[in-house]
Coordinates of C-alpha atoms and ligand atoms in Angstrom, one line a residue:
X1 CA 18.4 47.6 33.0
X2 CA 16.4 50.4 34.3
X3 CA 12.9 49.8 32.9
X4 CA 12.2 46.4 31.5
X5 CA 10.5 46.8 28.1
X6 CA 6.9 45.7 28.2
X7 CA 7.4 43.5 25.0
X8 CA 10.3 41.7 26.7
X9 CA 8.5 41.3 30.0
X10 CA 5.5 39.9 28.1
X11 CA 7.8 37.4 26.4
X12 CA 9.3 36.6 29.8
X13 CA 6.0 35.7 31.3
X14 CA 5.1 33.4 28.4
X15 CA 8.5 31.7 28.8
X16 CA 8.4 30.9 32.4
X17 CA 9.0 27.2 31.9
X18 CA 12.2 27.8 29.9
X19 CA 13.4 30.2 32.6
X20 CA 12.9 27.5 35.3
X21 CA 14.9 25.0 33.1
X22 CA 17.6 27.6 32.6
X23 CA 17.9 28.0 36.4
X24 CA 18.1 24.2 37.0
X25 CA 20.7 23.7 34.3
X26 CA 22.7 26.6 35.7
X27 CA 22.7 25.2 39.2
X28 CA 23.8 21.8 37.8
X29 CA 26.5 23.6 35.8
X30 CA 27.7 25.3 39.0
X31 CA 28.0 21.9 40.8
X32 CA 29.8 20.4 37.7
X33 CA 32.3 23.3 37.7
X34 CA 33.2 23.1 41.4
X35 CA 33.3 19.2 41.2
X36 CA 35.6 19.4 38.2
X37 CA 38.0 21.7 40.1
X38 CA 37.9 19.5 43.3
X39 CA 38.5 16.3 41.3
X40 CA 41.4 17.9 39.3
X41 CA 43.0 19.3 42.5
X42 CA 42.7 15.9 44.1
X43 CA 44.2 14.1 41.1
X44 CA 47.2 16.5 40.9
X45 CA 47.7 16.2 44.7
X46 CA 47.7 12.4 44.5
X47 CA 49.9 12.1 41.4
X48 CA 52.5 14.9 42.0
X49 CA 52.5 15.4 45.7
X50 CA 51.7 12.0 47.1
X51 CA 53.4 10.2 44.1
X52 CA 50.6 7.7 44.0
X53 CA 50.7 5.1 41.2
X54 CA 48.7 5.7 38.0
X55 CA 46.5 2.7 38.6
X56 CA 45.3 4.0 41.9
X57 CA 44.0 7.3 40.3
X58 CA 42.5 5.8 37.2
X59 CA 39.1 5.7 38.9
X60 CA 39.5 9.4 39.9
X61 CA 40.5 10.4 36.4
X62 CA 37.5 8.5 35.0
X63 CA 35.1 10.4 37.1
X64 CA 36.9 13.7 36.2
X65 CA 36.4 12.9 32.6
X66 CA 32.7 12.1 33.1
X67 CA 32.2 15.4 35.0
X68 CA 33.9 17.3 32.2
X69 CA 31.6 15.7 29.7
X70 CA 28.5 16.5 31.8
X71 CA 29.7 20.1 32.1
X72 CA 29.9 20.4 28.3
X73 CA 26.5 18.9 27.9
X74 CA 25.0 21.3 30.4
X75 CA 26.6 24.3 28.7
X76 CA 25.2 23.0 25.4
X77 CA 21.7 22.6 27.1
X78 CA 21.8 26.2 28.4
X79 CA 22.6 27.5 24.9
X80 CA 19.9 25.3 23.4
X81 CA 17.2 26.6 25.8
X82 CA 18.4 30.2 25.1
X83 CA 18.0 29.6 21.4
X84 CA 14.6 28.1 21.8
X85 CA 13.5 31.0 23.9
X86 CA 14.9 33.4 21.2
X87 CA 13.2 31.7 18.4
X88 CA 9.7 31.7 20.0
X89 CA 10.2 35.3 21.3
X90 CA 11.0 36.4 17.8
X91 CA 8.1 34.5 16.3
X92 CA 5.8 36.2 18.8
X93 CA 7.2 39.6 18.3
X94 CA 6.9 39.3 14.5
X95 CA 3.4 38.2 14.9
X96 CA 2.6 41.3 17.1
X97 CA 4.3 43.6 14.6
X98 CA 2.5 42.0 11.6
X99 CA -0.8 42.1 13.4
X100 CA -0.2 45.7 14.4
X101 CA 0.6 46.7 10.8
X102 CA -2.4 44.9 9.4
X103 CA -4.8 46.4 11.9
X104 CA -3.4 49.9 11.8
X105 CA -5.7 52.7 10.6
X106 CA -5.4 53.8 7.1
X107 CA -3.5 57.1 7.8
X108 CA -0.9 55.5 10.0
X109 CA -0.3 52.8 7.3
X110 CA 0.4 55.4 4.8
X111 CA 2.7 57.4 7.1
X112 CA 6.5 56.7 7.2
X113 CA 8.8 54.8 5.0
X114 CA 8.0 51.2 4.0
X115 CA 11.8 50.4 4.1
X116 CA 11.9 51.7 7.7
X117 CA 9.0 49.5 8.7
X118 CA 10.6 46.5 7.0
X119 CA 13.9 47.1 8.8
X120 CA 12.0 47.2 12.2
X121 CA 10.0 44.0 11.4
X122 CA 13.0 42.1 10.2
X123 CA 16.3 43.5 11.6
X124 CA 15.2 45.0 14.9
X125 CA 13.3 41.8 15.8
X126 CA 16.4 39.8 14.9
X127 CA 18.5 41.9 17.2
X128 CA 16.1 40.8 20.0
X129 CA 17.6 37.3 19.6
X130 CA 20.7 38.0 21.7
X131 CA 18.6 39.1 24.6
X132 CA 17.2 35.6 24.9
X133 CA 20.0 33.5 23.4
X134 CA 22.9 35.2 25.2
X135 CA 21.8 37.7 27.8
X136 CA 19.3 35.5 29.6
X137 CA 21.3 32.3 29.9
X138 CA 24.5 34.2 30.9
X139 CA 22.6 36.3 33.5
X140 CA 21.1 33.2 35.0
X141 CA 24.5 31.5 35.2
X142 CA 25.9 34.7 36.7
X143 CA 23.2 34.8 39.3
X144 CA 23.8 31.2 40.5
X145 CA 27.3 29.8 39.7
X146 CA 29.6 32.6 41.1
X147 CA 27.7 32.4 44.4
X148 CA 28.3 28.6 44.5
X149 CA 32.0 29.1 43.7
X150 CA 32.2 31.9 46.3
X151 CA 30.7 29.6 49.0
X152 CA 33.2 26.8 48.2
X153 CA 36.1 29.2 48.2
X154 CA 35.0 30.7 51.6
X155 CA 34.9 27.2 53.0
X156 CA 38.4 26.4 51.6
X157 CA 40.2 29.6 52.2
X158 CA 38.4 32.7 53.5
X159 CA 41.0 35.2 52.5
X160 CA 40.6 34.5 48.8
X161 CA 36.8 34.7 49.3
X162 CA 37.2 38.2 50.6
X163 CA 39.4 39.3 47.7
X164 CA 36.9 38.0 45.3
X165 CA 34.1 39.6 47.2
X166 CA 35.9 42.9 47.0
X167 CA 37.0 42.9 43.4
X168 CA 33.8 41.2 41.8
X169 CA 31.5 44.3 42.2
X170 CA 33.9 46.3 39.9
X171 CA 32.8 44.2 37.0
X172 CA 29.0 44.8 37.1
X173 CA 29.7 48.5 38.1
X174 CA 31.8 48.9 35.0
X175 CA 29.2 47.0 32.9
X176 CA 26.5 49.4 34.0
X177 CA 28.6 52.4 33.1
X178 CA 29.4 51.1 29.7
X179 CA 25.8 49.8 29.2
X180 CA 24.4 53.3 29.8
X181 CA 26.7 54.6 27.0
X182 CA 25.8 51.8 24.5
X183 CA 22.1 52.1 25.1
X184 CA 21.9 55.5 23.3
X185 CA 24.4 54.3 20.7
X186 CA 22.4 51.3 19.8
X187 CA 19.2 53.3 19.5
X188 CA 21.1 55.6 17.3
X189 CA 22.2 52.7 15.2
X190 CA 18.6 51.6 14.7
X191 CA 17.5 55.1 13.6
X192 CA 20.4 55.0 11.1
X193 CA 19.5 51.5 9.8
X194 CA 15.9 52.4 9.4
X195 CA 16.8 55.5 7.5
X196 CA 19.2 53.6 5.3
X197 CA 16.7 50.9 4.5
X198 CA 14.0 53.5 3.8
X199 CA 16.3 55.5 1.4
X200 CA 17.4 52.3 -0.3
X201 CA 13.9 50.9 -0.9
X202 CA 12.5 54.3 -2.0
X203 CA 15.4 54.6 -4.5
X204 CA 14.9 51.2 -5.9
X205 CA 11.1 51.6 -6.3
X206 CA 11.4 55.0 -7.9
X207 CA 14.5 54.1 -10.0
X208 CA 12.8 54.8 -13.4
X209 CA 11.4 58.2 -12.3
X210 CA 14.8 59.1 -10.8
X211 CA 16.6 58.2 -14.0
X212 CA 14.2 60.2 -16.2
X213 CA 14.7 63.2 -14.0
X214 CA 18.5 62.7 -13.9
X215 CA 18.3 62.3 -10.1
X216 CA 19.8 58.8 -10.0
X217 CA 23.2 60.1 -9.2
X218 CA 21.9 62.4 -6.4
X219 CA 20.0 59.5 -4.9
X220 CA 23.2 57.4 -5.1
X221 CA 24.9 60.1 -3.0
X222 CA 22.0 60.0 -0.7
X223 CA 22.4 56.3 -0.2
X224 CA 26.1 56.7 0.3
X225 CA 25.5 59.4 3.0
X226 CA 23.0 57.3 4.9
X227 CA 25.1 54.1 4.6
X228 CA 28.1 56.1 6.0
X229 CA 25.9 57.3 8.8
X230 CA 25.0 53.7 9.6
X231 CA 28.7 52.6 9.5
X232 CA 29.6 55.4 11.9
X233 CA 26.9 54.4 14.3
X234 CA 28.1 50.7 14.2
X235 CA 31.7 51.7 14.6
X236 CA 30.7 53.8 17.6
X237 CA 29.2 50.7 19.2
X238 CA 32.1 48.5 18.3
X239 CA 34.6 51.0 19.8
X240 CA 32.7 51.0 23.1
X241 CA 32.5 47.2 22.9
X242 CA 36.3 46.8 22.4
X243 CA 37.1 49.3 25.1
X244 CA 34.7 47.4 27.4
X245 CA 36.4 44.1 26.7
X246 CA 39.8 45.6 27.3
X247 CA 38.8 47.1 30.7
X248 CA 37.1 43.9 31.8
X249 CA 40.1 41.8 30.9
X250 CA 42.3 44.2 32.9
X251 CA 40.1 44.0 35.9
X252 CA 40.0 40.2 35.8
X253 CA 43.8 39.7 35.3
X254 CA 44.5 42.0 38.2
X255 CA 42.1 40.2 40.5
X256 CA 43.4 36.8 39.6
X257 CA 47.0 38.1 40.2
X258 CA 46.1 39.4 43.6
X259 CA 44.6 36.0 44.6
X260 CA 47.6 34.1 43.2
X261 CA 50.0 36.4 45.2
X262 CA 48.1 35.9 48.4
X263 CA 48.0 32.1 47.8
X264 CA 51.7 32.0 47.1
X265 CA 52.5 34.0 50.3
X266 CA 50.3 31.7 52.4
X267 CA 51.7 28.6 50.8
X268 CA 55.4 29.4 50.7
X269 CA 56.0 32.1 53.4
X270 CA 53.5 31.2 56.1
X271 CA 53.1 27.6 55.1
X272 CA 49.6 27.9 56.5
X273 CA 47.7 26.0 53.8
X274 CA 48.0 22.7 51.9
X275 CA 48.9 22.5 48.2
X276 CA 45.6 20.8 47.5
X277 CA 43.5 23.8 48.9
X278 CA 45.7 26.3 47.2
X279 CA 45.4 24.5 43.8
X280 CA 41.6 24.1 44.2
X281 CA 41.2 27.8 44.9
X282 CA 43.5 28.7 42.0
X283 CA 41.3 26.6 39.7
X284 CA 38.0 28.1 40.9
X285 CA 39.1 31.7 40.8
X286 CA 39.5 32.1 37.0
X287 CA 36.1 30.2 36.6
X288 CA 34.5 32.8 38.8
X289 CA 35.9 35.8 36.9
X290 CA 35.4 34.3 33.5
X291 CA 31.7 33.8 34.3
X292 CA 31.4 37.5 35.4
X293 CA 33.3 38.5 32.3
X294 CA 31.0 36.5 30.0
X295 CA 28.1 38.3 31.7
X296 CA 29.7 41.6 30.7
X297 CA 29.7 40.6 27.1
X298 CA 26.2 39.3 27.4
X299 CA 25.2 42.5 29.1
X300 CA 26.4 44.5 26.2
X301 CA 24.5 42.4 23.6
X302 CA 21.5 42.6 25.9
X303 CA 21.7 46.4 25.8
X304 CA 21.9 46.4 22.0
X305 CA 18.9 44.1 21.9
X306 CA 17.0 46.5 24.2
X307 CA 17.7 49.4 21.8
X308 CA 16.2 47.3 19.0
X309 CA 13.2 46.2 21.0
X310 CA 12.5 49.8 22.0
X311 CA 12.3 50.7 18.4
X312 CA 9.7 48.0 17.8
X313 CA 7.8 49.1 20.8
X314 CA 7.9 52.7 19.7
X315 CA 6.4 51.7 16.4
X316 CA 3.7 49.6 18.1
X317 CA 2.9 52.5 20.5
X318 CA 2.7 55.0 17.6
X319 CA 0.1 53.0 15.7
X320 CA -2.0 52.0 18.7
X321 CA -2.0 55.4 20.4
X322 CA -3.2 56.9 17.2
X323 CA -6.2 54.6 16.8
X324 CA -7.0 54.9 20.5
X325 CA -7.1 58.7 20.0
X326 CA -9.6 58.5 17.1
X327 CA -11.7 55.9 19.0
X328 CA -11.8 58.2 22.0
X329 CA -13.0 61.1 20.0
X330 CA -15.7 59.0 18.4
X331 CA -16.6 57.6 21.9
X332 CA -17.7 61.1 22.9
X333 CA -19.8 61.4 19.9
X334 CA -21.4 58.1 20.5
X335 CA -22.8 59.0 23.9
X336 CA -24.0 62.3 22.5
X337 CA -25.7 60.7 19.6
X338 CA -27.2 58.0 21.8
X339 CA -28.8 60.7 24.0
X340 CA -30.2 62.5 21.1
X341 CA -31.5 59.6 19.2
X342 CA -32.5 57.6 22.4
X343 CA -31.1 54.4 20.9
X344 CA -31.9 51.2 22.7
X345 CA -29.5 49.7 25.2
X346 CA -26.9 47.5 23.6
X347 CA -26.6 49.5 20.5
X348 CA -23.0 50.5 21.4
X349 CA -21.7 46.9 21.0
X350 CA -20.0 46.0 17.7
X351 CA -22.2 44.9 14.9
X352 CA -20.7 41.7 13.7
X353 CA -23.6 40.4 11.8
X354 CA -23.8 40.7 8.0
X355 CA -24.7 44.2 6.8
X356 CA -28.0 44.0 4.9
X357 CA -27.6 44.4 1.1
X358 CA -27.4 47.3 0.0
X359 CA -27.2 49.8 2.9
X360 CA -28.2 53.4 3.3
X361 CA -25.5 55.7 4.3
X362 CA -25.8 59.1 6.2
X363 CA -23.3 61.8 6.9
X364 CA -23.8 63.9 9.9
X365 CA -21.8 67.0 10.1
X366 CA -18.5 65.3 9.3
X367 CA -15.3 67.2 9.7
X368 CA -11.8 65.8 8.9
X369 CA -8.2 67.0 8.7
X370 CA -5.1 65.1 7.8
X371 CA -3.0 67.4 10.0
X372 CA -3.6 70.5 12.1
X373 CA -3.8 73.7 10.0
X374 CA -4.1 71.8 6.7
X375 CA -6.8 70.9 4.3
X376 CA -10.2 70.5 6.0
X377 CA -13.1 68.5 4.7
X378 CA -16.5 69.7 5.9
X379 CA -19.8 67.9 5.0
X380 CA -23.1 68.7 6.5
X381 CA -26.1 66.4 6.7
X382 CA -26.8 64.1 3.8
X383 CA -28.6 60.8 3.2
X384 CA -27.7 58.3 0.6
X385 CA -30.4 55.8 0.0
X386 CA -29.9 52.0 -0.3
X387 CA -28.9 50.9 -3.8
X388 CA -28.4 54.4 -4.9
X389 CA -25.6 55.4 -7.3
X390 CA -23.8 58.5 -6.0
X391 CA -21.3 60.5 -7.9
X392 CA -18.8 62.7 -6.1
X393 CA -17.7 65.6 -8.3
X394 CA -15.4 68.6 -8.0
X395 CA -12.1 70.0 -9.0
X396 CA -8.8 68.1 -8.4
X397 CA -7.9 68.5 -4.8
X398 CA -11.3 69.5 -3.7
X399 CA -11.5 66.5 -1.3
X400 CA -13.5 63.8 -3.4
X401 CA -11.1 61.0 -2.5
X402 CA -11.0 62.1 1.2
X403 CA -14.8 62.1 1.3
X404 CA -14.9 58.6 -0.3
X405 CA -12.4 57.3 2.3
X406 CA -14.5 58.7 5.1
X407 CA -17.6 57.0 3.8
X408 CA -15.6 53.8 3.4
X409 CA -14.4 53.9 7.0
X410 CA -10.8 54.1 5.8
X411 CA -10.5 57.4 7.5
X412 CA -12.1 58.4 10.8
X413 CA -14.0 61.7 11.1
X414 CA -12.6 64.1 13.6
X415 CA -16.1 65.1 14.5
X416 CA -19.5 64.2 13.3
X417 CA -20.4 60.7 12.1
X418 CA -20.9 58.3 9.2
X419 CA -24.0 56.2 9.8
X420 CA -24.7 53.0 8.0
X421 CA -28.3 51.7 8.2
X422 CA -28.8 54.2 11.0
X423 CA -25.9 52.9 13.1
X424 CA -22.4 54.5 13.6
X425 CA -20.0 53.0 11.1
X426 CA -17.3 52.8 13.8
X427 CA -19.6 50.5 15.8
X428 CA -19.5 47.9 13.0
X429 CA -17.0 45.1 13.3
X430 CA -14.2 46.2 10.9
X431 CA -13.9 42.8 9.2
X432 CA -17.6 42.4 8.8
X433 CA -17.8 45.9 7.2
X434 CA -14.9 45.4 4.8
X435 CA -16.4 42.1 3.8
X436 CA -19.2 44.0 2.2
X437 CA -17.1 46.7 0.6
X438 CA -15.3 46.7 -2.8
X439 CA -13.0 49.6 -3.6
X440 CA -12.0 49.8 -7.2
X441 CA -9.2 52.4 -7.3
X442 CA -7.3 53.7 -10.3
X443 CA -4.2 51.9 -9.1
X444 CA -5.2 48.5 -7.6
X445 CA -2.4 46.7 -5.9
X446 CA -1.2 43.7 -7.7
X447 CA 0.4 41.2 -5.5
X448 CA 3.3 39.0 -6.6
X449 CA 1.6 35.8 -7.6
X450 CA -0.4 34.3 -10.5
X451 CA -3.1 36.1 -12.3
X452 CA -5.7 33.7 -10.8
X453 CA -4.4 34.2 -7.2
X454 CA -4.6 37.9 -7.7
X455 CA -8.3 37.6 -8.6
X456 CA -9.0 35.0 -5.8
X457 CA -8.0 37.4 -3.0
X458 CA -11.2 39.3 -3.7
X459 CA -13.3 36.4 -2.3
X460 CA -11.7 36.2 1.1
X461 CA -12.4 32.4 1.1
X462 CA -11.3 29.5 -0.9
X463 CA -12.7 29.7 -4.4
X464 CA -12.7 27.2 -7.3
X465 CA -10.9 27.8 -10.6
X466 CA -14.3 27.9 -12.3
X467 CA -15.4 30.8 -10.0
X468 CA -12.2 32.7 -10.7
X469 CA -12.7 32.2 -14.4
X470 CA -16.3 33.2 -14.2
X471 CA -15.4 36.5 -12.4
X472 CA -12.7 37.2 -15.0
X473 CA -15.3 36.7 -17.7
X474 CA -17.7 39.1 -16.0
X475 CA -15.0 41.7 -15.6
X476 CA -14.1 41.4 -19.3
X477 CA -10.7 39.9 -18.4
X478 CA -11.2 36.5 -20.2
X479 CA -9.6 37.7 -23.4
X480 CA -6.7 39.3 -21.5
X481 CA -6.0 36.0 -19.7
X482 CA -6.2 34.1 -23.0
X483 CA -3.4 36.3 -24.4
X484 CA -1.1 35.7 -21.4
X485 CA 1.7 33.2 -21.9
X486 CA 0.5 30.9 -19.3
X487 CA -3.1 32.1 -19.1
X488 CA -4.5 32.4 -15.5
X489 CA -1.2 30.9 -14.2
X490 CA 1.0 33.7 -15.5
X491 CA 3.0 35.4 -12.8
X492 CA 2.1 39.0 -12.3
X493 CA 2.9 41.8 -9.9
X494 CA 6.4 42.5 -8.6
X495 CA 8.9 40.4 -10.5
X496 CA 6.2 39.1 -12.8
X497 CA 4.5 40.3 -16.0
X498 CA 3.3 43.9 -16.0
X499 CA -0.3 44.8 -16.5
X500 CA -1.8 47.9 -18.2
X501 CA -3.9 50.4 -16.2
X502 CA -7.1 49.2 -17.8
X503 CA -6.2 45.5 -17.1
X504 CA -5.5 46.3 -13.5
X505 CA -8.8 48.0 -13.0
X506 CA -10.6 45.1 -14.6
X507 CA -8.7 42.8 -12.3
X508 CA -10.0 44.9 -9.3
X509 CA -13.5 44.4 -10.9
X510 CA -13.0 40.6 -11.1
X511 CA -12.1 40.6 -7.4
X512 CA -15.3 42.5 -6.8
X513 CA -17.4 40.0 -8.8
X514 CA -16.1 37.2 -6.5
X515 CA -17.0 39.3 -3.5
X516 CA -20.4 40.6 -4.6
X517 CA -20.2 43.6 -2.3
X518 CA -23.1 45.7 -0.8
X519 CA -21.1 48.9 -1.1
X520 CA -19.0 49.7 -4.2
X521 CA -16.5 52.6 -4.0
X522 CA -15.3 53.4 -7.5
X523 CA -12.5 55.8 -8.4
X524 CA -13.3 56.4 -12.0
X525 CA -10.4 56.5 -14.4
X526 CA -9.3 60.1 -15.2
X527 CA -7.4 59.2 -18.3
X528 CA -9.3 58.0 -21.4
X529 CA -9.1 54.3 -21.9
X530 CA -9.7 52.8 -25.3
X531 CA -13.3 52.6 -26.3
X532 CA -13.5 48.8 -25.9
X533 CA -12.0 48.8 -22.4
X534 CA -14.2 51.7 -21.4
X535 CA -17.4 49.9 -22.5
X536 CA -16.4 46.7 -20.7
X537 CA -15.6 48.6 -17.5
X538 CA -18.9 50.5 -17.6
X539 CA -20.9 47.4 -18.3
X540 CA -19.3 45.4 -15.6
X541 CA -19.6 48.1 -13.1
X542 CA -23.3 48.5 -14.0
X543 CA -23.9 44.8 -13.4
X544 CA -22.1 44.8 -10.0
X545 CA -23.9 48.0 -9.0
X546 CA -27.4 46.5 -9.5
X547 CA -27.2 44.9 -6.0
X548 CA -25.1 47.6 -4.2
X549 CA -24.9 51.1 -3.0
X550 CA -22.3 52.7 -5.2
X551 CA -20.2 55.8 -4.7
X552 CA -18.1 56.9 -7.6
X553 CA -15.5 59.7 -7.7
X554 CA -16.8 60.6 -11.1
X555 CA -15.1 62.2 -14.1
X556 CA -17.3 61.0 -16.9
X557 CA -20.3 63.1 -17.8
X558 CA -22.2 59.9 -18.5
X559 CA -21.7 58.6 -15.0
X560 CA -22.6 62.0 -13.5
X561 CA -25.8 62.4 -15.5
X562 CA -27.0 59.0 -14.6
X563 CA -26.3 59.2 -10.9
X564 CA -29.2 59.2 -8.4
X565 CA -27.4 61.8 -6.3
X566 CA -24.4 64.1 -7.1
X567 CA -22.3 65.4 -4.3
X568 CA -20.5 68.6 -5.4
X569 CA -17.2 69.3 -3.6
X570 CA -15.4 72.6 -3.6
X571 CA -12.3 73.3 -1.7
X572 CA -13.0 70.7 0.9
X573 CA -16.7 71.7 1.4
X574 CA -19.6 69.6 0.3
X575 CA -21.4 72.5 -1.3
X576 CA -24.6 70.9 -2.6
X577 CA -26.1 67.6 -3.7
X578 CA -28.9 66.6 -6.0
X579 CA -29.7 65.2 -9.3
X580 CA -28.1 66.5 -12.5
X581 CA -30.9 68.6 -13.7
X582 CA -31.4 70.0 -10.2
X583 CA -27.8 71.0 -9.8
X584 CA -27.7 72.5 -13.3
X585 CA -30.4 74.8 -12.4
X586 CA -29.4 76.0 -9.0
X587 CA -25.6 75.7 -8.9
X588 CA -23.7 77.9 -11.5
X589 CA -20.4 76.3 -10.5
X590 CA -21.8 72.9 -11.4
X591 CA -23.2 74.1 -14.7
X592 CA -19.7 75.6 -15.5
X593 CA -18.0 72.3 -14.7
X594 CA -20.4 70.3 -16.9
X595 CA -19.8 72.9 -19.7
X596 CA -16.1 72.5 -19.4
X597 CA -16.4 68.7 -19.5
X598 CA -18.6 68.8 -22.6
X599 CA -16.2 71.0 -24.4
X600 CA -13.3 68.8 -23.3
X601 CA -15.1 65.9 -25.0
X602 CA -14.9 63.8 -21.9
X603 CA -18.5 62.7 -22.2
Ligands
ADP701 P1 -9.4 65.0 -4.9 O1 -9.8 63.5 -4.8 O2 -10.7 65.8 -5.0 O3 -8.5 65.3 -5.9 P2 -8.2 64.6 -2.3 O4 -9.3 64.2 -1.4 O5 -7.3 63.5 -2.8 O6 -8.8 65.5 -3.5 O7 -7.3 65.7 -1.5 C1 -7.9 66.8 -0.9 C2 -6.7 67.5 -0.2 O8 -6.2 66.8 0.9 C3 -5.6 67.9 -1.1 O9 -5.2 69.2 -0.8 C4 -4.5 66.9 -0.7 O10 -3.3 67.5 -0.9 C5 -4.8 66.6 0.7 N1 -4.4 65.2 1.0 C6 -4.8 64.1 0.4 N2 -4.3 63.0 1.0 C7 -3.5 63.5 2.0 C8 -2.8 62.8 3.1 N3 -2.6 61.5 3.1 N4 -2.1 63.6 4.0 C9 -2.3 65.0 3.9 N5 -3.0 65.6 3.0 C10 -3.6 64.9 2.1

């Protein structure tokens, strides 16, 4: 292996104890193998050559049996340690992957196929198994036992030792050649598998849409294409593996043949060695080669594992490098800002304390792009007072949601800054910040679980049933729960009962009632809900917003008119801000928008 993967070497260092145990067991195994051969040769010598009576060799045969049993036990022990290492390595790797996914920034979370990520977290990590359960124990055995056998053979009969020494290097040489070929193949296999999983998951999730648009058949073909691609990649690897086995077997057979021929010549023609020695050597030689051969197979699975582990590493590197990049950019801004504002020492450390209720928010020349040469959001200087209710308005695609995400810290500005209570948002501890924020989107995620559990996740702590029911009541959900078959214990989300759009948003509100946030981000429904639901939503939001700074992506004229400050977005630019009557007066575009809404009857 050219460059050991950092994930693997990290696992190695945490498994030092197991590696030492592997080495000790391998050494004991080597001693058992050579003793077994010596005892067997001795027994055959006594029984067949010296014609000794059975009773005189009973003791010897007994010891032989015991050694065989010990050898089996040691092999089992080695396997067991390998499995243990694999299990803990996989657990650790999955933890790293999960942690990385949960701590990844919002844009990187949204990027890529979910199915692909699942395939990396599950299948690729599973493939790492054979590195620890096969490759490591076999390599340890290969590093210790053949040397022991070689030493014994040299002592017994140097010629054979030389033959072994000469032929053995062909095996690792060959393995390296084949390994180099399989490396690329197994990486290719992972790319194929990730694509296949991704296509499959996407198709399943979008099945209804695909059927409606008559695309189900096309998608079926797509799945077929990517599954065939995966099959070809797997077959490619198998082909190499079989050729590999064939070649290894040939080398081993040839080598043993040469040794046997040499022994026969020495024994029969030159009569220069005893039967005992010849037999012992002939027993040891196949053990030697079979160990090297096993190593070949283990090497192959080690290679496949490495391909999989690289995929995991690549994913980890992608997410972490992206967040490092944005942090770096903000770092520059920090020092700049610190100079200008002459902030006291220590202000660069993360704020882990609770953010005072409700905070003031400032935007300072924020710029943001999703990708180079694409939509750009530009917002100048603007202050939002504590407890204010802000409405972001503008045409669809003008950047309202993007601005909301920037204020929420879900996206990081490319330049400029978002300040909360006068300090950079990025300096706050992420967990502490999100503990104070509730984001009520139009499509809140409903987890597979009971209705009550889905509300309870809002609290971020253990909550009583009474608290959950209280929150549901406040969010106008009590009547909905009463109608469910099993009330609060009804299973909702994936595989459970479906919820309507209005019910989902009220569920998000109930979560917020448990949380009592200092900042509320609200994506107002664009579609008209029934009058009753609309009223309940409005009333609940108003209750929540009494103790919070609330920023709403607003569509209702009512919300806009009552806002303390309206941010008017146009084509990615924060054009103006002010109260309803102010904007009506000085911003014709705003007056036009209000007019359209009035005529549309949305108020
Ligand atoms: P609004 O909320 O006003 O409808 P958005 O903020 O959602 O507008 O989108 C503004 C622009 O940014 C749109 O042109 C949209 O296509 C683009 N956009 C939104 N999300 C992404 C994303 N994740 N990646 C790339 N472009 C995006």
